[in-house]
mmCIF file of C-alpha atoms in Angstrom:
data_model
loop_
_atom_site.group_PDB
_atom_site.id
_atom_site.type_symbol
_atom_site.label_atom_id
_atom_site.label_comp_id
_atom_site.label_asym_id
_atom_site.label_seq_id
_atom_site.Cartn_x
_atom_site.Cartn_y
_atom_site.Cartn_z
ATOM 1 C CA MET A 1 -48.882 51.185 -18.581
ATOM 2 C CA ALA A 2 -48.321 47.602 -17.357
ATOM 3 C CA ALA A 3 -50.310 44.656 -18.794
ATOM 4 C CA THR A 4 -52.480 44.881 -15.824
ATOM 5 C CA GLY A 5 -53.435 48.478 -16.612
ATOM 6 C CA GLU A 6 -51.580 49.884 -13.561
ATOM 7 C CA THR A 7 -49.357 52.897 -14.072
ATOM 8 C CA GLN A 8 -45.590 52.160 -13.602
ATOM 9 C CA PRO A 9 -43.444 54.595 -11.613
ATOM 10 C CA ALA A 10 -41.341 56.857 -13.836
ATOM 11 C CA LYS A 11 -37.698 55.974 -13.998
ATOM 12 C CA HIS A 12 -35.287 58.679 -13.288
ATOM 13 C CA GLN A 13 -32.791 59.961 -15.790
ATOM 14 C CA GLU A 14 -29.679 60.262 -13.710
ATOM 15 C CA VAL A 15 -26.534 58.391 -15.114
ATOM 16 C CA GLY A 16 -25.687 55.262 -13.393
ATOM 17 C CA HIS A 17 -28.843 55.123 -11.186
ATOM 18 C CA LYS A 18 -26.772 56.186 -8.121
ATOM 19 C CA SER A 19 -29.728 56.998 -5.870
ATOM 20 C CA LEU A 20 -30.512 54.761 -2.882
ATOM 21 C CA LEU A 21 -34.022 56.019 -2.743
ATOM 22 C CA GLN A 22 -36.649 53.188 -3.221
ATOM 23 C CA SER A 23 -38.690 55.545 -5.356
ATOM 24 C CA ASP A 24 -37.343 56.407 -8.785
ATOM 25 C CA ALA A 25 -40.156 58.910 -9.141
ATOM 26 C CA LEU A 26 -39.163 60.612 -5.988
ATOM 27 C CA TYR A 27 -35.602 60.861 -7.136
ATOM 28 C CA GLN A 28 -36.622 62.207 -10.447
ATOM 29 C CA TYR A 29 -38.677 64.749 -8.635
ATOM 30 C CA ILE A 30 -35.565 65.881 -6.628
ATOM 31 C CA LEU A 31 -33.532 66.265 -9.812
ATOM 32 C CA GLU A 32 -36.187 68.108 -11.741
ATOM 33 C CA THR A 33 -37.249 70.347 -8.816
ATOM 34 C CA SER A 34 -34.002 71.136 -6.998
ATOM 35 C CA VAL A 35 -31.041 70.004 -8.895
ATOM 36 C CA TYR A 36 -31.313 70.500 -12.689
ATOM 37 C CA PRO A 37 -32.847 73.967 -12.474
ATOM 38 C CA ARG A 38 -29.882 75.081 -10.447
ATOM 39 C CA GLU A 39 -27.055 73.019 -12.294
ATOM 40 C CA PRO A 40 -24.602 75.416 -13.987
ATOM 41 C CA GLN A 41 -24.662 75.106 -17.766
ATOM 42 C CA SER A 42 -21.146 73.980 -17.791
ATOM 43 C CA MET A 43 -21.912 71.107 -15.437
ATOM 44 C CA LYS A 44 -24.986 70.220 -17.420
ATOM 45 C CA GLU A 45 -22.946 70.045 -20.595
ATOM 46 C CA LEU A 46 -20.285 67.891 -18.979
ATOM 47 C CA ARG A 47 -22.986 65.500 -17.441
ATOM 48 C CA GLU A 48 -24.498 65.096 -20.826
ATOM 49 C CA ILE A 49 -21.173 64.147 -22.554
ATOM 50 C CA THR A 50 -20.316 61.902 -19.761
ATOM 51 C CA ALA A 51 -23.661 60.044 -20.119
ATOM 52 C CA LYS A 52 -22.455 58.977 -23.637
ATOM 53 C CA HIS A 53 -19.200 57.501 -22.321
ATOM 54 C CA PRO A 54 -19.046 53.651 -21.941
ATOM 55 C CA TRP A 55 -17.875 54.033 -18.322
ATOM 56 C CA ASN A 56 -20.515 56.648 -17.299
ATOM 57 C CA LEU A 57 -21.371 54.525 -14.025
ATOM 58 C CA MET A 58 -18.345 56.072 -12.692
ATOM 59 C CA THR A 59 -19.529 59.639 -12.685
ATOM 60 C CA THR A 60 -20.622 61.641 -9.732
ATOM 61 C CA SER A 61 -24.487 62.047 -9.744
ATOM 62 C CA ALA A 62 -25.972 65.453 -10.255
ATOM 63 C CA ASP A 63 -27.303 65.766 -6.722
ATOM 64 C CA GLU A 64 -24.161 64.797 -5.220
ATOM 65 C CA GLY A 65 -22.371 67.227 -7.259
ATOM 66 C CA GLN A 66 -24.772 69.999 -5.967
ATOM 67 C CA PHE A 67 -24.119 68.792 -2.463
ATOM 68 C CA LEU A 68 -20.374 68.993 -2.722
ATOM 69 C CA ASN A 69 -20.606 72.432 -4.354
ATOM 70 C CA MET A 70 -22.747 73.724 -1.380
ATOM 71 C CA LEU A 71 -20.444 71.989 1.247
ATOM 72 C CA LEU A 72 -17.345 73.602 -0.022
ATOM 73 C CA LYS A 73 -18.877 76.991 0.160
ATOM 74 C CA LEU A 74 -20.217 76.445 3.706
ATOM 75 C CA ILE A 75 -16.682 75.454 4.829
ATOM 76 C CA ASN A 76 -15.061 78.192 2.958
ATOM 77 C CA ALA A 77 -12.596 75.753 1.280
ATOM 78 C CA LYS A 78 -9.697 77.142 -0.673
ATOM 79 C CA ASN A 79 -7.101 74.338 -1.020
ATOM 80 C CA THR A 80 -8.485 71.025 -1.852
ATOM 81 C CA MET A 81 -7.626 67.606 -3.235
ATOM 82 C CA GLU A 82 -9.613 65.132 -5.345
ATOM 83 C CA ILE A 83 -8.540 61.478 -5.868
ATOM 84 C CA GLY A 84 -10.302 59.868 -8.722
ATOM 85 C CA VAL A 85 -11.408 62.371 -11.377
ATOM 86 C CA TYR A 86 -12.858 60.503 -14.329
ATOM 87 C CA THR A 87 -14.319 63.194 -16.726
ATOM 88 C CA GLY A 88 -14.286 65.860 -13.989
ATOM 89 C CA TYR A 89 -17.903 66.347 -13.052
ATOM 90 C CA SER A 90 -17.172 66.575 -9.293
ATOM 91 C CA LEU A 91 -14.010 68.393 -10.160
ATOM 92 C CA LEU A 92 -15.852 71.112 -11.845
ATOM 93 C CA SER A 93 -18.406 71.285 -9.216
ATOM 94 C CA THR A 94 -15.486 71.888 -6.798
ATOM 95 C CA ALA A 95 -13.708 74.454 -8.910
ATOM 96 C CA LEU A 96 -16.893 76.387 -9.403
ATOM 97 C CA ALA A 97 -17.379 76.571 -5.633
ATOM 98 C CA LEU A 98 -13.706 77.634 -4.829
ATOM 99 C CA PRO A 99 -12.653 81.369 -4.669
ATOM 100 C CA GLU A 100 -10.803 82.669 -7.712
ATOM 101 C CA ASP A 101 -7.362 81.752 -6.071
ATOM 102 C CA GLY A 102 -8.582 78.380 -4.902
ATOM 103 C CA LYS A 103 -6.641 75.252 -5.891
ATOM 104 C CA ILE A 104 -7.391 71.678 -6.438
ATOM 105 C CA LEU A 105 -4.837 68.819 -6.647
ATOM 106 C CA ALA A 106 -6.543 66.354 -8.956
ATOM 107 C CA LEU A 107 -5.141 62.829 -9.058
ATOM 108 C CA ASP A 108 -6.181 60.040 -11.607
ATOM 109 C CA ILE A 109 -4.532 57.108 -13.451
ATOM 110 C CA ASN A 110 -6.266 58.174 -16.709
ATOM 111 C CA ARG A 111 -5.676 61.491 -18.229
ATOM 112 C CA GLU A 112 -7.620 60.582 -21.396
ATOM 113 C CA ASN A 113 -10.899 60.559 -19.411
ATOM 114 C CA TYR A 114 -9.939 63.886 -17.630
ATOM 115 C CA GLU A 115 -9.436 65.513 -21.145
ATOM 116 C CA ILE A 116 -13.010 64.610 -22.200
ATOM 117 C CA GLY A 117 -14.260 67.258 -19.653
ATOM 118 C CA LEU A 118 -11.236 69.615 -19.838
ATOM 119 C CA PRO A 119 -12.481 71.804 -22.716
ATOM 120 C CA ILE A 120 -15.744 72.333 -20.769
ATOM 121 C CA ILE A 121 -13.786 73.116 -17.617
ATOM 122 C CA GLU A 122 -11.656 75.592 -19.663
ATOM 123 C CA LYS A 123 -14.672 77.212 -21.108
ATOM 124 C CA ALA A 124 -16.075 77.706 -17.557
ATOM 125 C CA GLY A 125 -13.062 79.682 -16.635
ATOM 126 C CA VAL A 126 -11.836 77.527 -13.849
ATOM 127 C CA ALA A 127 -9.071 75.401 -15.225
ATOM 128 C CA HIS A 128 -6.292 77.586 -13.618
ATOM 129 C CA LYS A 129 -7.615 76.312 -10.206
ATOM 130 C CA ILE A 130 -6.731 72.688 -11.218
ATOM 131 C CA ASP A 131 -3.371 70.816 -10.885
ATOM 132 C CA PHE A 132 -4.064 67.468 -12.552
ATOM 133 C CA LYS A 133 -1.454 64.730 -12.040
ATOM 134 C CA GLU A 134 -1.632 61.403 -13.833
ATOM 135 C CA GLY A 135 -0.686 58.234 -12.010
ATOM 136 C CA PRO A 136 -1.331 56.280 -8.931
ATOM 137 C CA ALA A 137 -2.166 58.383 -5.911
ATOM 138 C CA LEU A 138 -0.440 56.474 -3.178
ATOM 139 C CA PRO A 139 3.250 57.266 -4.145
ATOM 140 C CA LEU A 140 2.562 60.982 -4.352
ATOM 141 C CA LEU A 141 0.528 60.978 -0.992
ATOM 142 C CA ASP A 142 3.609 59.213 0.517
ATOM 143 C CA GLN A 143 5.848 62.068 -0.743
ATOM 144 C CA MET A 144 3.464 64.644 0.694
ATOM 145 C CA VAL A 145 3.280 62.933 4.120
ATOM 146 C CA ASN A 146 7.068 62.982 4.306
ATOM 147 C CA ASP A 147 7.178 66.745 3.635
ATOM 148 C CA VAL A 148 5.803 68.589 6.620
ATOM 149 C CA LYS A 149 5.029 71.615 4.624
ATOM 150 C CA PHE A 150 1.841 69.645 3.412
ATOM 151 C CA HIS A 151 0.773 68.495 6.830
ATOM 152 C CA GLY A 152 -2.612 70.016 7.580
ATOM 153 C CA SER A 153 -2.604 71.983 4.345
ATOM 154 C CA PHE A 154 -5.932 70.863 2.715
ATOM 155 C CA ASP A 155 -9.342 72.230 3.671
ATOM 156 C CA PHE A 156 -11.214 69.413 1.821
ATOM 157 C CA ILE A 157 -10.363 66.131 0.192
ATOM 158 C CA PHE A 158 -12.828 64.139 -1.979
ATOM 159 C CA VAL A 159 -11.955 60.374 -2.652
ATOM 160 C CA ASP A 160 -13.879 58.606 -5.484
ATOM 161 C CA ALA A 161 -11.352 56.038 -6.599
ATOM 162 C CA ASP A 162 -10.215 52.427 -6.028
ATOM 163 C CA LYS A 163 -12.308 51.132 -3.029
ATOM 164 C CA ASP A 164 -9.566 48.574 -2.170
ATOM 165 C CA ASN A 165 -7.263 51.539 -1.305
ATOM 166 C CA TYR A 166 -9.640 53.617 0.666
ATOM 167 C CA LEU A 167 -8.215 52.742 4.055
ATOM 168 C CA ASN A 168 -4.534 53.221 2.613
ATOM 169 C CA TYR A 169 -5.726 56.687 1.414
ATOM 170 C CA HIS A 170 -7.211 57.516 4.910
ATOM 171 C CA LYS A 171 -3.960 56.608 6.657
ATOM 172 C CA ARG A 172 -2.269 59.209 4.644
ATOM 173 C CA LEU A 173 -4.863 61.929 4.167
ATOM 174 C CA ILE A 174 -5.496 62.252 7.901
ATOM 175 C CA ASP A 175 -2.172 64.076 8.048
ATOM 176 C CA LEU A 176 -2.634 66.183 5.092
ATOM 177 C CA VAL A 177 -6.080 67.569 5.850
ATOM 178 C CA LYS A 178 -6.184 70.414 8.357
ATOM 179 C CA ILE A 179 -7.801 70.106 11.917
ATOM 180 C CA GLY A 180 -11.390 71.247 11.181
ATOM 181 C CA GLY A 181 -10.984 70.167 7.549
ATOM 182 C CA VAL A 182 -13.228 67.499 5.830
ATOM 183 C CA ILE A 183 -12.360 64.303 3.811
ATOM 184 C CA GLY A 184 -15.345 62.943 1.771
ATOM 185 C CA TYR A 185 -15.388 59.241 0.846
ATOM 186 C CA ASP A 186 -17.728 58.345 -1.934
ATOM 187 C CA ASN A 187 -19.625 55.171 -2.473
ATOM 188 C CA THR A 188 -19.708 54.134 1.196
ATOM 189 C CA LEU A 189 -23.015 52.514 0.847
ATOM 190 C CA TRP A 190 -21.916 50.598 -2.284
ATOM 191 C CA ASN A 191 -24.997 50.010 -4.291
ATOM 192 C CA GLY A 192 -26.915 49.098 -1.057
ATOM 193 C CA SER A 193 -24.959 45.920 -1.093
ATOM 194 C CA LEU A 194 -23.553 46.249 2.491
ATOM 195 C CA VAL A 195 -26.601 44.641 3.974
ATOM 196 C CA ALA A 196 -27.261 42.129 1.195
ATOM 197 C CA PRO A 197 -27.239 38.478 2.349
ATOM 198 C CA PRO A 198 -24.254 36.468 1.479
ATOM 199 C CA ASP A 199 -26.089 34.592 -1.399
ATOM 200 C CA ALA A 200 -27.513 37.682 -2.913
ATOM 201 C CA PRO A 201 -26.934 38.083 -6.727
ATOM 202 C CA LEU A 202 -24.464 40.928 -6.975
ATOM 203 C CA ARG A 203 -22.536 42.102 -9.903
ATOM 204 C CA LYS A 204 -18.935 40.860 -9.847
ATOM 205 C CA TYR A 205 -17.303 44.195 -9.231
ATOM 206 C CA VAL A 206 -19.921 45.123 -6.466
ATOM 207 C CA ARG A 207 -19.176 41.847 -4.595
ATOM 208 C CA TYR A 208 -15.395 42.235 -4.910
ATOM 209 C CA TYR A 209 -15.270 45.758 -3.425
ATOM 210 C CA ARG A 210 -17.945 45.314 -0.931
ATOM 211 C CA ASP A 211 -15.734 43.872 1.819
ATOM 212 C CA PHE A 212 -13.289 46.837 1.379
ATOM 213 C CA VAL A 213 -16.130 49.323 1.911
ATOM 214 C CA LEU A 214 -17.366 47.516 4.890
ATOM 215 C CA GLU A 215 -13.902 47.540 6.316
ATOM 216 C CA LEU A 216 -13.571 51.227 5.756
ATOM 217 C CA ASN A 217 -16.832 52.033 7.315
ATOM 218 C CA LYS A 218 -15.987 50.003 10.471
ATOM 219 C CA ALA A 219 -12.602 51.749 10.643
ATOM 220 C CA LEU A 220 -14.038 55.301 10.353
ATOM 221 C CA ALA A 221 -16.760 54.606 13.001
ATOM 222 C CA VAL A 222 -14.086 54.094 15.548
ATOM 223 C CA ASP A 223 -11.415 56.541 14.394
ATOM 224 C CA PRO A 224 -11.052 59.146 17.313
ATOM 225 C CA ARG A 225 -9.315 61.524 14.994
ATOM 226 C CA VAL A 226 -12.457 62.379 13.101
ATOM 227 C CA GLU A 227 -16.164 63.109 13.609
ATOM 228 C CA ILE A 228 -18.219 61.329 10.835
ATOM 229 C CA CYS A 229 -21.393 61.647 9.011
ATOM 230 C CA GLN A 230 -22.656 59.172 6.441
ATOM 231 C CA LEU A 231 -25.225 60.282 4.200
ATOM 232 C CA PRO A 232 -27.354 58.457 1.556
ATOM 233 C CA VAL A 233 -26.501 60.928 -1.224
ATOM 234 C CA GLY A 234 -25.662 59.433 -4.580
ATOM 235 C CA ASP A 235 -24.210 56.008 -3.688
ATOM 236 C CA GLY A 236 -23.435 57.081 -0.103
ATOM 237 C CA ILE A 237 -20.826 59.622 1.105
ATOM 238 C CA THR A 238 -19.121 59.771 4.319
ATOM 239 C CA LEU A 239 -17.806 63.081 5.705
ATOM 240 C CA CYS A 240 -14.854 62.994 8.138
ATOM 241 C CA ARG A 241 -14.187 66.119 9.963
ATOM 242 C CA ARG A 242 -10.652 66.033 11.459
ATOM 243 C CA ILE A 243 -10.582 66.888 15.179
ATOM 244 C CA SER A 244 -7.060 65.802 16.176
#
């Protein structure tokens, strides 16, 4: 209760407060009604372990994890890529959605974080689907772009990494995803800061990456090679379906 006697809205429990909904109570309702009851035990366990990590703000939210899992099933994805893994919550969501012979090329600069979630991924029986490579993604992507066997070979690519390189990733990934395949860019509404006035009090990292996200959104909006759909799930996700 507030000092005035008014009831305060309940705060939701999702790590990192990644919902753009104005009502915390409404987001908590979504989590408790539709997300947590359907969340696989392995994903719940990884979410709870990740919540204790000092960088937990980097994790994919539970509702977005559920969305990705459903999306992958709807498009019958089999060969996928993920750039930016952290502890592997979205990676596990993807692995659980793929068929038994599905594959994920997982790229991240920090193997130590990935190994936090690896025992849970192994226990879930999906580690064999994952090919984890440690290091910057761009050099590997350049190698793949220069090898025609990788052109159009991916059904789905999820990017949740360094925002200042999103456009650099897009320039390469457009060749690697198949026509009809989907690239998903995470954090494209960037804490809601994209419409904040210039003098708004923003956290330093939010302000730094804001212009890069704005630049990406403008570029995707006029890219004739893709159809796009930007959704206010998590911190915003833009889906790009390659059409040419």
